[in-house]
Short mmCIF file of C-alpha atoms in Angstrom, two decimals:
data_model
loop_
_atom_site.label_atom_id
_atom_site.label_comp_id
_atom_site.label_asym_id
_atom_site.label_seq_id
_atom_site.Cartn_x
_atom_site.Cartn_y
_atom_site.Cartn_z
CA MET A 1 86.48 -69.49 15.49
CA THR A 2 89.18 -71.66 16.69
CA SER A 3 90.47 -71.25 19.60
CA ARG A 4 94.26 -70.24 19.20
CA ARG A 5 94.89 -71.89 22.45
CA PRO A 6 97.04 -74.43 22.78
CA GLU A 7 95.68 -78.01 24.13
CA SER A 8 96.70 -78.07 27.64
CA PHE A 9 96.30 -74.88 28.50
CA ASP A 10 93.46 -75.18 31.49
CA GLY A 11 93.12 -70.98 32.69
CA LEU A 12 95.73 -69.68 35.56
CA GLY A 13 97.29 -73.62 35.55
CA TYR A 14 99.57 -74.19 32.39
CA ARG A 15 100.73 -77.44 32.70
CA GLY A 16 103.91 -77.01 29.68
CA ARG A 17 105.32 -74.66 32.28
CA GLU A 18 108.12 -75.39 34.35
CA ASP A 19 108.01 -73.22 37.59
CA PRO A 20 111.29 -71.29 37.80
CA PRO A 21 114.00 -72.29 39.25
CA TYR A 22 115.39 -72.03 43.40
CA GLY A 23 117.92 -72.37 44.56
CA GLY A 24 120.17 -73.16 42.23
CA PHE A 25 118.80 -76.38 41.02
CA ALA A 26 119.22 -76.46 36.59
CA ALA A 27 115.55 -76.62 34.54
CA ARG A 28 114.47 -79.34 32.10
CA SER A 29 115.74 -79.88 29.46
CA PHE A 30 113.51 -81.87 26.10
CA ASN A 31 114.64 -83.97 23.46
CA ASN A 32 118.02 -83.96 24.84
CA SER A 33 118.54 -80.44 24.59
CA SER A 34 120.38 -78.64 27.29
CA GLY A 35 118.92 -76.67 30.00
CA THR A 36 121.40 -74.07 28.58
CA ASP A 37 119.22 -73.96 25.71
CA LEU A 38 115.86 -74.17 27.21
CA GLN A 39 116.61 -71.77 30.59
CA HIS A 40 114.81 -68.87 29.09
CA TRP A 41 111.07 -70.91 27.35
CA VAL A 42 111.45 -72.48 31.27
CA THR A 43 111.83 -69.63 32.99
CA THR A 44 109.89 -67.12 31.17
CA PRO A 45 105.98 -67.33 31.07
CA PRO A 46 105.41 -68.27 27.74
CA ASP A 47 103.08 -65.47 24.81
CA ILE A 48 99.74 -66.95 25.00
CA PRO A 49 96.74 -64.78 23.24
CA GLY A 50 94.06 -64.52 25.39
CA SER A 51 95.70 -64.59 28.71
CA ARG A 52 96.93 -62.99 30.52
CA ASN A 53 100.36 -63.61 31.47
CA LEU A 54 102.52 -61.20 29.42
CA HIS A 55 104.48 -59.42 31.01
CA TYR A 56 104.36 -55.47 31.24
CA GLY A 57 105.17 -53.70 28.75
CA GLU A 58 105.12 -55.92 26.24
CA ARG A 59 102.41 -57.18 23.41
CA THR A 60 100.67 -60.06 21.72
CA PRO A 61 102.02 -60.00 18.47
CA GLN A 62 99.49 -60.29 15.65
CA PHE A 63 102.02 -62.03 13.35
CA GLU A 64 104.87 -63.91 13.68
CA THR A 65 107.39 -61.10 13.19
CA ALA A 66 111.27 -61.53 11.04
CA PRO A 67 114.41 -62.49 13.53
CA SER A 68 116.03 -59.83 12.55
CA ALA A 69 113.16 -57.01 13.21
CA VAL A 70 115.02 -53.86 14.25
CA PRO A 71 113.44 -52.30 18.14
CA GLY A 72 111.45 -48.94 17.35
CA SER A 73 109.38 -50.23 14.21
CA GLU A 74 106.69 -47.97 16.51
CA ASP A 75 108.97 -45.29 15.74
CA ALA A 76 109.69 -45.85 11.97
CA GLN A 77 105.62 -46.74 11.44
CA SER A 78 104.37 -43.12 13.27
CA ALA A 79 107.19 -41.23 11.31
CA ALA A 80 105.80 -43.13 7.71
CA GLY A 81 101.91 -42.07 8.21
CA SER A 82 103.43 -38.87 9.06
CA SER A 83 105.39 -38.66 5.36
CA GLU A 84 102.17 -39.84 4.86
CA GLN A 85 99.79 -36.84 5.78
CA LEU A 86 102.34 -34.82 4.79
CA ASN A 87 102.57 -35.95 1.19
CA ARG A 88 98.57 -35.69 1.23
CA PHE A 89 98.10 -31.96 2.33
CA ALA A 90 101.01 -31.39 -0.21
CA GLY A 91 99.03 -32.85 -3.42
CA PHE A 92 95.68 -31.00 -1.82
CA GLY A 93 97.75 -27.75 -1.85
CA ILE A 94 98.82 -28.14 -4.89
CA GLY A 95 95.80 -29.42 -6.29
CA LEU A 96 94.14 -26.23 -4.95
CA ALA A 97 96.57 -23.31 -5.65
CA SER A 98 95.52 -24.77 -8.92
CA LEU A 99 91.98 -24.56 -8.88
CA PHE A 100 92.58 -20.68 -7.61
CA THR A 101 93.97 -20.00 -10.27
CA GLU A 102 92.04 -22.06 -12.65
CA ASN A 103 89.39 -20.19 -12.01
CA VAL A 104 90.62 -17.17 -9.93
CA LEU A 105 93.67 -15.95 -10.92
CA ALA A 106 92.80 -15.49 -14.22
CA HIS A 107 89.41 -14.29 -13.92
CA PRO A 108 89.89 -10.74 -14.06
CA CYS A 109 92.24 -12.06 -17.88
CA ILE A 110 88.81 -13.27 -19.29
CA VAL A 111 86.74 -10.53 -18.17
CA PHE A 112 89.35 -8.05 -19.58
CA ARG A 113 89.88 -11.02 -23.33
CA ARG A 114 85.68 -10.95 -23.47
CA GLN A 115 85.37 -7.28 -23.92
CA CYS A 116 88.24 -7.52 -26.11
CA GLN A 117 85.88 -10.09 -28.47
CA VAL A 118 83.23 -8.50 -28.81
CA ASN A 119 84.10 -3.98 -28.46
CA TYR A 120 83.70 -4.42 -33.07
CA HIS A 121 84.66 -0.60 -32.84
CA ALA A 122 88.49 -1.10 -31.17
CA GLN A 123 91.11 -0.28 -32.51
CA ASN A 124 93.63 -1.90 -30.86
CA TYR A 125 92.98 -5.28 -30.73
CA HIS A 126 95.83 -6.02 -27.26
CA LEU A 127 97.61 -8.77 -29.61
CA SER A 128 100.12 -7.96 -26.84
CA PRO A 129 100.23 -8.84 -23.31
CA PHE A 130 101.80 -5.72 -22.67
CA THR A 131 98.68 -3.44 -23.69
CA ALA A 132 96.49 -5.38 -22.14
CA VAL A 133 97.95 -4.69 -18.83
CA SER A 134 98.06 -0.55 -19.32
CA VAL A 135 94.68 -0.60 -19.76
CA MET A 136 93.20 -3.71 -17.12
CA TYR A 137 95.57 -0.95 -14.30
CA ASN A 138 93.39 1.71 -15.88
CA PHE A 139 90.32 -0.32 -15.75
CA THR A 140 90.98 -0.70 -12.01
CA LYS A 141 92.02 2.83 -11.87
CA ALA A 142 88.87 4.54 -12.63
CA GLN A 143 86.25 1.73 -11.30
CA GLY A 144 87.88 0.49 -8.53
CA PRO A 145 89.07 -3.31 -8.24
CA LYS A 146 85.58 -4.47 -9.21
CA ALA A 147 85.43 -3.42 -12.09
CA LEU A 148 87.95 -7.13 -13.77
CA TRP A 149 85.75 -9.25 -11.16
CA LYS A 150 82.78 -9.04 -11.62
CA GLY A 151 80.86 -11.69 -12.94
CA MET A 152 82.62 -14.27 -11.12
CA GLY A 153 80.05 -15.85 -8.47
CA SER A 154 77.71 -16.47 -12.28
CA THR A 155 80.88 -18.62 -13.94
CA PHE A 156 80.65 -21.22 -10.68
CA VAL A 157 76.68 -20.92 -11.18
CA VAL A 158 77.71 -22.23 -14.98
CA GLN A 159 79.73 -24.53 -14.25
CA GLY A 160 77.70 -26.28 -12.07
CA VAL A 161 74.79 -25.88 -14.25
CA THR A 162 77.12 -28.36 -16.27
CA LEU A 163 77.89 -30.45 -14.63
CA GLY A 164 75.25 -31.21 -12.73
CA THR A 165 73.28 -31.78 -16.35
CA GLU A 166 75.50 -33.75 -17.37
CA GLY A 167 75.35 -36.08 -13.72
CA LEU A 168 71.01 -35.99 -14.49
CA ILE A 169 71.93 -37.11 -18.37
CA SER A 170 73.91 -39.45 -17.23
CA GLU A 171 71.71 -41.28 -15.18
CA CYS A 172 68.75 -40.80 -16.88
CA THR A 173 70.03 -41.69 -19.82
CA PRO A 174 72.63 -44.72 -21.18
CA LEU A 175 74.80 -42.28 -22.40
CA PRO A 176 78.58 -42.75 -20.26
CA ARG A 177 79.87 -40.10 -18.36
CA GLU A 178 83.50 -41.04 -18.85
CA LEU A 179 85.38 -43.39 -21.13
CA SER A 180 86.77 -46.67 -20.01
CA HIS A 181 89.72 -47.60 -21.37
CA LYS A 182 88.52 -50.55 -23.51
CA TRP A 183 86.36 -47.44 -25.07
CA ASN A 184 84.64 -47.88 -28.18
CA PRO A 185 83.86 -45.62 -31.42
CA LYS A 186 79.54 -46.17 -29.87
CA GLN A 187 80.85 -45.20 -26.47
CA VAL A 188 82.78 -41.75 -28.22
CA ILE A 189 79.59 -40.69 -29.70
CA GLY A 190 77.78 -40.78 -26.86
CA HIS A 191 79.62 -39.15 -24.23
CA LEU A 192 79.95 -36.76 -26.98
CA VAL A 193 76.37 -36.75 -27.41
CA LEU A 194 75.65 -35.88 -23.41
CA LYS A 195 78.80 -33.18 -23.22
CA GLY A 196 77.25 -31.35 -26.37
CA LEU A 197 73.25 -31.39 -24.21
CA SER A 198 74.91 -30.21 -21.36
CA TYR A 199 75.84 -27.70 -23.46
CA VAL A 200 72.60 -27.24 -24.75
CA VAL A 201 71.01 -26.86 -20.91
CA ALA A 202 73.23 -24.43 -19.75
CA MET A 203 73.75 -22.22 -23.02
CA PRO A 204 71.17 -19.00 -21.82
CA PHE A 205 72.55 -19.39 -18.36
CA TYR A 206 76.70 -18.88 -20.34
CA SER A 207 74.84 -16.07 -22.19
CA ALA A 208 73.76 -14.18 -19.35
CA SER A 209 76.52 -14.51 -17.45
CA LEU A 210 78.30 -13.77 -20.28
CA ILE A 211 76.63 -10.05 -20.02
CA GLU A 212 77.77 -9.77 -16.79
CA THR A 213 81.40 -10.38 -16.79
CA VAL A 214 81.34 -7.63 -19.70
CA GLN A 215 78.34 -5.07 -19.14
CA SER A 216 80.11 -2.33 -17.45
CA GLU A 217 80.87 -1.71 -13.62
CA ILE A 218 79.83 1.86 -14.32
CA ILE A 219 75.87 1.34 -15.01
CA ARG A 220 75.68 -1.51 -13.56
CA ASP A 221 73.53 -2.54 -10.27
CA ASN A 222 75.04 -4.87 -7.46
CA PRO A 223 73.43 -8.47 -9.23
CA GLY A 224 73.25 -11.74 -6.80
CA ILE A 225 74.56 -14.56 -7.80
CA LEU A 226 71.15 -16.12 -8.47
CA ASP A 227 70.91 -13.02 -11.24
CA CYS A 228 72.79 -15.48 -13.91
CA VAL A 229 69.78 -18.22 -13.07
CA LYS A 230 67.11 -16.02 -13.24
CA GLU A 231 68.32 -13.85 -16.89
CA GLY A 232 68.43 -17.47 -18.63
CA VAL A 233 65.30 -19.21 -17.00
CA GLY A 234 64.42 -15.82 -18.71
CA ARG A 235 65.54 -15.56 -21.98
CA VAL A 236 64.60 -19.20 -22.76
CA MET A 237 60.73 -17.70 -21.57
CA GLY A 238 61.42 -14.60 -23.58
CA MET A 239 60.37 -12.92 -20.42
CA GLY A 240 63.47 -10.56 -18.73
CA ILE A 241 65.05 -7.23 -19.95
CA PRO A 242 63.25 -6.40 -23.17
CA HIS A 243 65.99 -6.85 -25.55
CA SER A 244 65.80 -5.19 -29.17
CA LYS A 245 64.52 -6.96 -32.42
CA ARG A 246 68.29 -8.02 -33.23
CA LEU A 247 68.37 -10.00 -30.69
CA LEU A 248 68.95 -13.87 -31.80
CA PRO A 249 66.52 -16.56 -31.15
CA LEU A 250 69.14 -19.15 -28.47
CA TRP A 251 67.44 -22.32 -31.34
CA SER A 252 69.76 -20.24 -33.29
CA LEU A 253 72.98 -20.59 -30.63
CA VAL A 254 72.83 -24.40 -30.35
CA PHE A 255 75.47 -24.43 -33.20
CA PRO A 256 77.69 -22.65 -32.52
CA THR A 257 78.33 -23.23 -28.05
CA VAL A 258 77.53 -27.34 -28.79
CA LEU A 259 80.00 -27.25 -31.72
CA HIS A 260 83.08 -24.90 -29.31
CA GLY A 261 82.74 -26.46 -25.70
CA VAL A 262 82.72 -30.03 -27.35
CA LEU A 263 85.65 -29.10 -29.41
CA HIS A 264 87.39 -27.51 -26.67
CA TYR A 265 86.87 -30.96 -24.56
CA VAL A 266 88.11 -32.58 -27.56
CA VAL A 267 90.89 -30.90 -28.00
CA SER A 268 92.38 -29.85 -24.87
CA SER A 269 90.98 -34.17 -23.48
CA ALA A 270 93.34 -35.17 -26.25
CA VAL A 271 96.64 -33.07 -25.36
CA GLN A 272 96.43 -33.80 -21.23
CA LYS A 273 96.28 -37.20 -22.15
CA LEU A 274 99.25 -36.94 -24.45
CA VAL A 275 101.16 -35.01 -22.40
CA LEU A 276 100.96 -36.96 -19.43
CA CYS A 277 101.65 -39.24 -21.71
CA LEU A 278 105.11 -38.15 -22.03
CA LEU A 279 105.87 -36.96 -18.72
CA ARG A 280 104.64 -40.73 -17.47
CA ARG A 281 107.83 -42.32 -20.21
CA LYS A 282 110.44 -39.66 -18.99
CA THR A 283 110.15 -40.27 -15.68
CA PRO A 284 108.60 -45.04 -14.73
CA PRO A 285 106.06 -45.56 -12.38
CA GLY A 286 109.27 -47.13 -10.47
CA GLN A 287 111.10 -44.71 -10.08
CA PRO A 288 109.90 -42.06 -7.68
CA ALA A 289 109.62 -44.67 -5.27
CA ASP A 290 113.21 -46.00 -5.22
CA ARG A 291 114.48 -42.40 -4.91
CA PRO A 292 115.03 -41.48 -0.80
CA ASP A 293 114.42 -37.44 -1.54
CA GLY A 294 110.49 -38.85 -1.35
CA ALA A 295 110.22 -34.10 -2.56
CA GLN A 296 110.96 -34.92 -5.69
CA SER A 297 108.34 -38.49 -5.45
CA VAL A 298 106.19 -36.15 -4.70
CA LEU A 299 105.78 -34.11 -6.97
CA ASP A 300 106.66 -36.84 -9.20
CA ALA A 301 103.40 -38.14 -8.79
CA TYR A 302 101.26 -34.34 -8.67
CA PHE A 303 103.20 -32.16 -10.95
CA PRO A 304 102.78 -34.12 -13.74
CA GLU A 305 98.26 -34.16 -14.43
CA LEU A 306 98.57 -30.16 -13.78
CA ILE A 307 101.22 -30.18 -16.42
CA ALA A 308 99.08 -32.16 -18.34
CA SER A 309 96.14 -30.11 -17.30
CA PHE A 310 97.92 -26.11 -17.79
CA ALA A 311 98.44 -27.55 -20.79
CA ALA A 312 95.46 -28.78 -22.01
CA SER A 313 93.33 -25.85 -21.22
CA LEU A 314 96.56 -23.42 -22.85
CA CYS A 315 96.07 -24.79 -26.84
CA ALA A 316 92.26 -25.34 -26.62
CA ASP A 317 92.45 -22.17 -25.45
CA VAL A 318 94.66 -20.32 -27.84
CA LEU A 319 93.45 -23.41 -31.41
CA LEU A 320 89.12 -22.22 -30.62
CA PHE A 321 90.12 -17.77 -29.75
CA PRO A 322 88.97 -17.87 -33.28
CA LEU A 323 85.93 -19.86 -32.92
CA GLU A 324 85.03 -17.90 -29.21
CA THR A 325 84.84 -14.87 -30.47
CA VAL A 326 82.05 -15.18 -32.71
CA LEU A 327 80.42 -16.32 -30.07
CA HIS A 328 80.75 -14.29 -27.62
CA ARG A 329 79.36 -11.49 -29.97
CA LEU A 330 76.60 -13.76 -30.83
CA HIS A 331 75.45 -14.21 -27.12
CA ILE A 332 75.94 -10.51 -27.09
CA GLN A 333 73.99 -8.96 -29.75
CA GLY A 334 70.69 -7.50 -28.74
CA THR A 335 70.82 -7.61 -25.25
CA ARG A 336 71.23 -3.61 -25.16
CA THR A 337 74.45 -4.17 -22.69
CA ILE A 338 77.27 -1.14 -22.18
CA ILE A 339 80.92 -2.44 -22.60
CA ASP A 340 83.45 -0.36 -21.58
CA ASN A 341 85.72 1.26 -24.13
CA THR A 342 89.22 -0.93 -24.20
CA ASP A 343 91.32 1.13 -26.69
CA LEU A 344 91.23 4.25 -23.92
CA GLY A 345 89.61 1.80 -19.85
CA PHE A 346 87.97 5.42 -19.44
CA GLU A 347 84.74 5.57 -21.79
CA VAL A 348 81.78 3.55 -22.17
CA LEU A 349 80.55 1.67 -25.45
CA PRO A 350 77.47 0.21 -26.68
CA ILE A 351 77.67 -3.37 -29.10
CA ASN A 352 74.65 -2.82 -31.45
CA THR A 353 75.75 -5.37 -33.99
CA GLN A 354 73.89 -7.22 -36.28
CA TYR A 355 74.76 -10.42 -37.36
CA GLU A 356 72.14 -12.74 -39.13
CA SER A 357 73.69 -16.12 -38.42
CA MET A 358 76.37 -17.29 -37.26
CA ARG A 359 78.93 -17.29 -41.34
CA ASP A 360 77.60 -14.21 -41.34
CA CYS A 361 79.01 -12.95 -38.35
CA VAL A 362 82.79 -14.65 -39.30
CA ASN A 363 82.33 -12.49 -42.29
CA VAL A 364 82.37 -9.52 -41.74
CA ILE A 365 84.91 -10.10 -38.79
CA HIS A 366 87.10 -10.13 -41.80
CA ARG A 367 85.53 -7.76 -44.37
CA GLU A 368 85.80 -5.06 -41.39
CA GLU A 369 88.50 -5.47 -38.72
CA GLY A 370 90.46 -8.43 -40.98
CA PRO A 371 91.97 -11.38 -39.79
CA LEU A 372 93.50 -9.89 -36.71
CA GLY A 373 89.59 -9.11 -35.63
CA PHE A 374 89.17 -12.98 -34.70
CA TYR A 375 91.70 -12.58 -31.67
CA LYS A 376 91.33 -9.40 -30.37
CA GLY A 377 92.55 -9.14 -26.68
CA PHE A 378 94.81 -12.21 -27.29
CA GLY A 379 97.63 -10.50 -25.36
CA SER A 380 95.16 -11.35 -21.77
CA ILE A 381 95.50 -14.99 -22.28
CA VAL A 382 99.42 -14.54 -22.07
CA VAL A 383 99.64 -13.10 -18.69
CA GLN A 384 97.03 -15.51 -17.82
CA TYR A 385 98.44 -18.40 -18.46
CA THR A 386 101.95 -16.70 -17.68
CA LEU A 387 99.82 -16.85 -14.09
CA HIS A 388 99.50 -20.13 -14.30
CA ALA A 389 102.75 -21.08 -15.14
CA ALA A 390 104.65 -18.87 -12.03
CA VAL A 391 101.64 -19.97 -9.17
CA LEU A 392 102.38 -24.40 -10.28
CA GLN A 393 106.52 -23.13 -10.47
CA ILE A 394 105.99 -21.04 -6.98
CA THR A 395 103.84 -24.02 -5.71
CA LYS A 396 106.97 -26.13 -6.71
CA MET A 397 109.07 -24.52 -5.08
CA ILE A 398 107.52 -24.25 -1.56
CA TYR A 399 106.10 -27.70 -1.66
CA SER A 400 109.95 -28.42 -1.84
CA THR A 401 111.35 -26.81 0.28
CA LEU A 402 109.10 -27.76 2.99
CA LEU A 403 108.71 -31.82 2.59
CA GLN A 404 112.67 -31.14 2.31
CA ASN A 405 112.95 -30.15 5.94
CA ALA A 406 110.07 -32.01 7.04
#
């Protein structure tokens, strides 16, 4: 490592330095320069990196500073650091609010939607959000708040199994877990195959989670979080609670489960990319950084992703709602499940369907319940995404106010 000390430096003595003048004698000049020009250089000890001849309160600069440096730059740096921390906190809070809305606040709507989908007895289809909210209130009044929050732990278990299986398969096989910007058809097919395999592995646990969410709170016990895993393994091994002869084998559920999962992923990914592209086209990348309003810059950085994710989930759920109805009826058949009466909210009903396949289920629903039978409980989706949009808007207003006042 090359030393940064000058060659004339010899410890405490420094031959390139002149002693300070005494008694009014002028300082010595060099290169025909006036003594006034070099007065400061001669009388002030030089700032040599590594030496100890610094005045109190001074520090050795690591880089050359411009002559026009504004004093108090340390305060500016500290202010910038605090602003950066506030921006990170804002991004974390906004993402947490969206995650809470998708997985916790929306769970009552998911429970009611699934109960309506599997209830072939229902005369009220709840296509409107107003009737859905009314019956949901009756459930809560008759059975308590737990009536609409059942099975939430099992949904997290299913998500964990799906993500874990996807990561494990991607590590053991050449199937890509994510697609790069320069993708090709072979990578897309391999990625979709990976998604399909993860849905197949999680399928028995999805069936157990579906039973927990639609089972009436009046007759069900208090299941643990890991009961979903136990029921899923029992479904695969043919053990556990005895089911009726109408129970469909798992191999007959593979195609509708994979079809719904892959289509939901494809639709949501395509819509998310499209919406994000449109939002970024309206707001160029360099525009938020040039704005004096830091709050608007932070919101422009985080909210396009959330809006795109919101639109993607909404479009996928709406477009695939009929297929989801068929899937849930096939999964719940023969499990001896007792559900709540979605017409009134005060009684219970058994599930006694006798579908033989996915095609038979579609034909029976269309013949006996009409085309709108595939959309039973659609009003709960309206309630769910209305709440989600409201939470995002409120979060945006709160953080905009906090960042403007910071």
